[in-house]
mmCIF file of N, CA and C in Angstrom:
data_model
loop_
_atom_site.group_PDB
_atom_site.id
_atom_site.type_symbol
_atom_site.label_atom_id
_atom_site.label_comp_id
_atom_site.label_asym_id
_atom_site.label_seq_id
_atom_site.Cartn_x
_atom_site.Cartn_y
_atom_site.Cartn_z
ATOM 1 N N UNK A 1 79.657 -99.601 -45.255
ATOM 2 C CA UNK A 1 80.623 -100.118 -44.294
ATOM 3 C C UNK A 1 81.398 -99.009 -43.588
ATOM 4 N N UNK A 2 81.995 -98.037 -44.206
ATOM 5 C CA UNK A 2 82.594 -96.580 -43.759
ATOM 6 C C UNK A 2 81.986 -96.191 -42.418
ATOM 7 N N UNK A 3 80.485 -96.140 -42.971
ATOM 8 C CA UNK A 3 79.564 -95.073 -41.941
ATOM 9 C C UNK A 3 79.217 -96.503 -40.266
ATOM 10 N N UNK A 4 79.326 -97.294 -40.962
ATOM 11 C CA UNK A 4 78.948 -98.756 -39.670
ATOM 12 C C UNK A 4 80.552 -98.540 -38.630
ATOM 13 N N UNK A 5 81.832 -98.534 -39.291
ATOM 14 C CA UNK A 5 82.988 -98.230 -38.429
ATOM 15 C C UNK A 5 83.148 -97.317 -38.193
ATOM 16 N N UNK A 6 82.544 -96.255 -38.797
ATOM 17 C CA UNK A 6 82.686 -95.000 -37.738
ATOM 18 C C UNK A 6 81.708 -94.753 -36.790
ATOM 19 N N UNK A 7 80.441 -95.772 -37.370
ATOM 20 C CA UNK A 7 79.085 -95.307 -35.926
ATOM 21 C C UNK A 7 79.802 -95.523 -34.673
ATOM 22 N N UNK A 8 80.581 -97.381 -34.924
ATOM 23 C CA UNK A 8 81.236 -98.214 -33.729
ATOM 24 C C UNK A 8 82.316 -97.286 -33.218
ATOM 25 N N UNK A 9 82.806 -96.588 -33.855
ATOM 26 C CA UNK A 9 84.409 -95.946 -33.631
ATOM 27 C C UNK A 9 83.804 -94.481 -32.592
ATOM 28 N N UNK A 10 82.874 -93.825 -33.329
ATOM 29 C CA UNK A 10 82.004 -93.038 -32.321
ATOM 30 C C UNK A 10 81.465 -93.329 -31.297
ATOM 31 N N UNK A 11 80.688 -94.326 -30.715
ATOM 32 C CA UNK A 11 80.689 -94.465 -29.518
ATOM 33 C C UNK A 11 81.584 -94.787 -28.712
ATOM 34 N N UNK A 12 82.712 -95.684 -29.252
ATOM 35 C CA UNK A 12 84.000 -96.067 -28.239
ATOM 36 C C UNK A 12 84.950 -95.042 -28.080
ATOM 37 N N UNK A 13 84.652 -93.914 -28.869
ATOM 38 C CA UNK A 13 85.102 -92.623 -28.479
ATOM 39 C C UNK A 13 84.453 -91.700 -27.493
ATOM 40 N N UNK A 14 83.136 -91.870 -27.556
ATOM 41 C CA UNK A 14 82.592 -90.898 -26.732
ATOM 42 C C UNK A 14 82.501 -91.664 -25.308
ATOM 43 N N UNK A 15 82.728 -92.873 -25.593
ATOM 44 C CA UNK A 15 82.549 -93.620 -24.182
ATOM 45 C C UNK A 15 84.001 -93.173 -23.544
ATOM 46 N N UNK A 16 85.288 -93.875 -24.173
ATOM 47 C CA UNK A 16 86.650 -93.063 -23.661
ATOM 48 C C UNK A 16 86.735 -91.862 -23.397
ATOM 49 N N UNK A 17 86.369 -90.869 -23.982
ATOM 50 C CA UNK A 17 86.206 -89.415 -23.562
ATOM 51 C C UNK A 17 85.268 -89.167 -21.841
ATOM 52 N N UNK A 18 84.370 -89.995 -21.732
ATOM 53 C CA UNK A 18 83.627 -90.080 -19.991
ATOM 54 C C UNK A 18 84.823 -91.180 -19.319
ATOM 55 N N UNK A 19 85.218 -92.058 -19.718
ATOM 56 C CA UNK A 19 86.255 -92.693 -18.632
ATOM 57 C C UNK A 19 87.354 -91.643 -18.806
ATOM 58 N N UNK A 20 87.894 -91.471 -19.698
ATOM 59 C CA UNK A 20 89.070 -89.997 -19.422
ATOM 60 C C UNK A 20 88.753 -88.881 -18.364
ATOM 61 N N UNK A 21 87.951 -87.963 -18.732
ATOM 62 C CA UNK A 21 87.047 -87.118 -18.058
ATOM 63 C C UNK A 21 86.590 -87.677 -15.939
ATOM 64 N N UNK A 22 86.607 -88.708 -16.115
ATOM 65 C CA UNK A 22 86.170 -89.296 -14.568
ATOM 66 C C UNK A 22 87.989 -89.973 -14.050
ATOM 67 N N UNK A 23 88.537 -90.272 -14.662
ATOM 68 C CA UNK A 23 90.121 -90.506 -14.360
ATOM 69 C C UNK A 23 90.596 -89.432 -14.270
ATOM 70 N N UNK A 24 90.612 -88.427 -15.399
ATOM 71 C CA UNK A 24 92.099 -87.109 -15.208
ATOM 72 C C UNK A 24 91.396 -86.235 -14.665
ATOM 73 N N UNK A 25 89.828 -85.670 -14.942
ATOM 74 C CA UNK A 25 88.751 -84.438 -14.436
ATOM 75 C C UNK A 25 89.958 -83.455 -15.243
ATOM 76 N N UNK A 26 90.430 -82.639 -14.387
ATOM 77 C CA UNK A 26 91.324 -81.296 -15.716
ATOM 78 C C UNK A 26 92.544 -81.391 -15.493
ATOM 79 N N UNK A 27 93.335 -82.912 -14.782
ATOM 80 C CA UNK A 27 94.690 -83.333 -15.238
ATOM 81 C C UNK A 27 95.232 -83.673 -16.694
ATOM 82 N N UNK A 28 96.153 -83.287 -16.794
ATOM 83 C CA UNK A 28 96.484 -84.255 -18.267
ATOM 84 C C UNK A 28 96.579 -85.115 -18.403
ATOM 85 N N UNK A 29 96.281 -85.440 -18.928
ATOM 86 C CA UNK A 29 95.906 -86.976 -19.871
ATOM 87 C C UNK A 29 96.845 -86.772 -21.193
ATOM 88 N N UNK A 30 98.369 -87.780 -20.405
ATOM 89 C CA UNK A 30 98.914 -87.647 -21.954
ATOM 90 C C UNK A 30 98.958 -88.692 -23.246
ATOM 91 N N UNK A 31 97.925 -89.453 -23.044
ATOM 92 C CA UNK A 31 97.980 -90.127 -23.633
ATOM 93 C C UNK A 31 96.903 -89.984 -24.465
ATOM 94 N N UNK A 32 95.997 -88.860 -24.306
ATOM 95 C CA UNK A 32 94.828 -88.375 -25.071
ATOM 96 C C UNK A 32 94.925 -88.129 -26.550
ATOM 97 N N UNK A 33 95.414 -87.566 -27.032
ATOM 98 C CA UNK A 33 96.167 -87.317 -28.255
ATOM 99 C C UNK A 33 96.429 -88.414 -29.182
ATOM 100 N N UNK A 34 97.484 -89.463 -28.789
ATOM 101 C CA UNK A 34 97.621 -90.547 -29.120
ATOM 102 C C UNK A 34 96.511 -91.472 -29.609
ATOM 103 N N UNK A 35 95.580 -91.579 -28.669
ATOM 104 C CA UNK A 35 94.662 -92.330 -28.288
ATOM 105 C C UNK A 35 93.837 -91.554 -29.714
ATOM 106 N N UNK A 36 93.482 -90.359 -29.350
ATOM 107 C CA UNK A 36 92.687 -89.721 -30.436
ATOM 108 C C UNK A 36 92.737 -90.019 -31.875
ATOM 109 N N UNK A 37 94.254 -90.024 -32.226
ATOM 110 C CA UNK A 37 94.924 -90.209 -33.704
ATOM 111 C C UNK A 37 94.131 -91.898 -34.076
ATOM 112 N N UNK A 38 94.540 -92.342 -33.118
ATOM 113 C CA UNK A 38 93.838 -93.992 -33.301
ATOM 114 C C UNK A 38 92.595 -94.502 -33.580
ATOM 115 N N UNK A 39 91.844 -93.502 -32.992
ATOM 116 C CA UNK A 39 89.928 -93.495 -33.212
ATOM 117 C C UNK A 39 89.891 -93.179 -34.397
ATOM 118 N N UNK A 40 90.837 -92.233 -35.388
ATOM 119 C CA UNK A 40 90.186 -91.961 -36.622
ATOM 120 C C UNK A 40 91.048 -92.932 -37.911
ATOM 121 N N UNK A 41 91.493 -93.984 -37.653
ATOM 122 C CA UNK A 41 92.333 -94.364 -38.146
ATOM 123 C C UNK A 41 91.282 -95.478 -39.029
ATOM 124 N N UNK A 42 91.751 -95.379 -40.555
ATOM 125 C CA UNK A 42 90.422 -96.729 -40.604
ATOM 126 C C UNK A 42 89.292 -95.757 -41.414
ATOM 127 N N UNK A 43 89.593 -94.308 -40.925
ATOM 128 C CA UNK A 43 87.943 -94.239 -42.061
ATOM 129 C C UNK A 43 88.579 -92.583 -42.803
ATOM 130 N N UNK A 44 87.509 -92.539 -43.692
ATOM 131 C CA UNK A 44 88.254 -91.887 -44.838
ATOM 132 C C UNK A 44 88.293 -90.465 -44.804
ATOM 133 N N UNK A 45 89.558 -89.755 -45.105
ATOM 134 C CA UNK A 45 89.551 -88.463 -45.156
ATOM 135 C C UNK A 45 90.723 -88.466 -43.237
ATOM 136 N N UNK A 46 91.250 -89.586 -43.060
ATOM 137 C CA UNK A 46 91.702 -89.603 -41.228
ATOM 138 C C UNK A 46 92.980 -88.878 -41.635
ATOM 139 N N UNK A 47 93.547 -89.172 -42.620
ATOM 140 C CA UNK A 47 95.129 -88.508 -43.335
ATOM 141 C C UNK A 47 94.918 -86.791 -42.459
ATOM 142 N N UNK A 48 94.135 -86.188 -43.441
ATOM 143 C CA UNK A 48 94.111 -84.850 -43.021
ATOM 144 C C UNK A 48 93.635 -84.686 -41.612
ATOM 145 N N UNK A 49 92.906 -85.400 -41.184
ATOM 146 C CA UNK A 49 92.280 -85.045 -40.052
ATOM 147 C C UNK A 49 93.375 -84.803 -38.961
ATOM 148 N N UNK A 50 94.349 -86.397 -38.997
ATOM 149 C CA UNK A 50 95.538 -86.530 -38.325
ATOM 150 C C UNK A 50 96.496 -85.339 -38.102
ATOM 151 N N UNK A 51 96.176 -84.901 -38.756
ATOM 152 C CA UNK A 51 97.515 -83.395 -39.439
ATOM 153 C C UNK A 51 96.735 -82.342 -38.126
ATOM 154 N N UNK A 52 95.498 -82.379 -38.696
ATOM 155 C CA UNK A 52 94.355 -81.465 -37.830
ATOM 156 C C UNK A 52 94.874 -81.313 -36.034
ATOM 157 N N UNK A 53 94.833 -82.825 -36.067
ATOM 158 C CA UNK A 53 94.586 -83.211 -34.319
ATOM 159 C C UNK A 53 96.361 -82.700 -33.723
ATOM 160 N N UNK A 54 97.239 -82.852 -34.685
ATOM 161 C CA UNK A 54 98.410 -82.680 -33.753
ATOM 162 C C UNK A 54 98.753 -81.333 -33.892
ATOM 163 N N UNK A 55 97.775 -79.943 -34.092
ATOM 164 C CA UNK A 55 97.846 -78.782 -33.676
ATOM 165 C C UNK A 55 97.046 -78.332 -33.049
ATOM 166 N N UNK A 56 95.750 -79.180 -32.397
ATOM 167 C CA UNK A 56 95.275 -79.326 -31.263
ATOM 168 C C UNK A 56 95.605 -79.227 -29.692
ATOM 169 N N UNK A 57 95.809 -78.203 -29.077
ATOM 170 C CA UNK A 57 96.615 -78.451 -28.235
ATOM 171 C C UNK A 57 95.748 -78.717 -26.831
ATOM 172 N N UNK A 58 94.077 -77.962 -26.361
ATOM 173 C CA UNK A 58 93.509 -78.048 -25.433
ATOM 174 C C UNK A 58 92.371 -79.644 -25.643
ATOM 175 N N UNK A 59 92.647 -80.422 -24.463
ATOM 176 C CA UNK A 59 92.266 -81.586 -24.445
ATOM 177 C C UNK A 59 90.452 -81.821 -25.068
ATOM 178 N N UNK A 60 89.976 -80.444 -24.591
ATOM 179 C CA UNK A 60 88.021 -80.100 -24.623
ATOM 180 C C UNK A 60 87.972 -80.072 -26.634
ATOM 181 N N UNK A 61 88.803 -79.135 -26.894
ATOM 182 C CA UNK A 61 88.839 -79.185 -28.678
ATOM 183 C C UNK A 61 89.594 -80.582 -29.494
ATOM 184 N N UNK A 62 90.525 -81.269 -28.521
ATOM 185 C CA UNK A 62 91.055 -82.475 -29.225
ATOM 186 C C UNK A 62 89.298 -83.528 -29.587
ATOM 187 N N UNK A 63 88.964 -83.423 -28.324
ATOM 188 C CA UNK A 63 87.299 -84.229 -28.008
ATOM 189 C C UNK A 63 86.794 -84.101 -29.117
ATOM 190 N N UNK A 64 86.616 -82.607 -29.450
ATOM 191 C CA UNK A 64 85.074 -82.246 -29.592
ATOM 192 C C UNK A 64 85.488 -82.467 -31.336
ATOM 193 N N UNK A 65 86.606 -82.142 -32.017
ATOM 194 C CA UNK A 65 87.063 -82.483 -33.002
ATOM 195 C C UNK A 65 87.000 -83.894 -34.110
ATOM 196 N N UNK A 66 87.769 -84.943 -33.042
ATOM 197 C CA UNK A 66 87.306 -85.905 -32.992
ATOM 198 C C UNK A 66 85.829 -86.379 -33.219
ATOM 199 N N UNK A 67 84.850 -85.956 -32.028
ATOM 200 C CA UNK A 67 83.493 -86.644 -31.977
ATOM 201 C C UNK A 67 83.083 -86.071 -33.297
ATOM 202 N N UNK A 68 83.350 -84.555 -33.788
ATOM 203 C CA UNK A 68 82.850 -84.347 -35.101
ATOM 204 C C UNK A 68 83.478 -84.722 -36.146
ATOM 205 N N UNK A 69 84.501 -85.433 -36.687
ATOM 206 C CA UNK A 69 85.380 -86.117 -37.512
ATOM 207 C C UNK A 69 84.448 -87.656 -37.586
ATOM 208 N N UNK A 70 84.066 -88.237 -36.599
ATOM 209 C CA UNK A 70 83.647 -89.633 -36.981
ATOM 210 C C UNK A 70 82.054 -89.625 -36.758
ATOM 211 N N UNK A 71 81.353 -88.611 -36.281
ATOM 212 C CA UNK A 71 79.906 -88.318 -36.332
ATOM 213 C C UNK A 71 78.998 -87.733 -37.688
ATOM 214 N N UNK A 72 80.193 -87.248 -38.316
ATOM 215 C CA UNK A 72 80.147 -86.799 -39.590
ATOM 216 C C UNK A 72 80.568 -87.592 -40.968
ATOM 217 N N UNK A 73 81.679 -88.545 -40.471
ATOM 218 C CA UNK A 73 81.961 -89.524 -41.224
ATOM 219 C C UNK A 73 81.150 -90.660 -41.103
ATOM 220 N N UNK A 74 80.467 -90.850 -40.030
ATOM 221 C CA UNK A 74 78.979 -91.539 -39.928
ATOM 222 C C UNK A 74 78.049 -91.683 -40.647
ATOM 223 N N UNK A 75 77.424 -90.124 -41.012
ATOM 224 C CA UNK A 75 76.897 -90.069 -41.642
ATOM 225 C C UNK A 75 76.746 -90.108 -43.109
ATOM 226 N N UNK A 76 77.686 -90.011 -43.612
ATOM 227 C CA UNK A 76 78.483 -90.413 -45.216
ATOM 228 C C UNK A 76 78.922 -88.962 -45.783
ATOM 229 N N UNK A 77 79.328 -88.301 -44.794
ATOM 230 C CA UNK A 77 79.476 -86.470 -45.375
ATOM 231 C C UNK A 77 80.901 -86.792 -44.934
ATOM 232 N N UNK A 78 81.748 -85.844 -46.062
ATOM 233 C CA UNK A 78 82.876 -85.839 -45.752
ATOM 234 C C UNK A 78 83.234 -84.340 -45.296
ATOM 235 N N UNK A 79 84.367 -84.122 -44.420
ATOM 236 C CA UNK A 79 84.538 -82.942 -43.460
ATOM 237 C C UNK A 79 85.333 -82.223 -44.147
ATOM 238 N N UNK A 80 85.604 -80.922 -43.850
ATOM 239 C CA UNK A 80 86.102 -80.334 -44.690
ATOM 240 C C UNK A 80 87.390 -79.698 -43.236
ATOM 241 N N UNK A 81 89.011 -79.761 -43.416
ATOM 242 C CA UNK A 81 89.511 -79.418 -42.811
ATOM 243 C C UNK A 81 90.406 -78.511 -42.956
#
């Protein structure tokens, strides 16, 4: 069940990340962050991750963080942060 809500949680992330990307292009997006904390919410090991994301400060590493936090939790491997 873990790896099924994070497959779902991964694509509705990577899909938000192309509507972000086609709305802001290299404006800020301040609501990115926020938004981010929320995608990992729900699957296991998100505690630390959370900690992770709010010293994140460039929008391209908040992404790419993320997509590897729930692409990895997908797969049933837990991340090491």
């Amino acid at each position: 069940p873990g790896g099924e809500r994070a497959a779902i949680k991964l694509w509705a992330w990577r899909r938000y990340c192309e509507l972000a990307e086609e709305a802001y292009g290299d404006g800020r997006n301040n609501h990115l962050k926020r938004h981010a904390i929320s995608f990992t919410k729900g699957i296991a090991g998100a505690s630390k991750m959370r900690i992770r994301l709010h010293s994140t400060l460039e929008a391209k590493d908040l992404m790419h963080t993320v997509d590897e936090f729930l692409e990895t939790s997908m797969l049933g491997s837990s991340i090491i942060v």
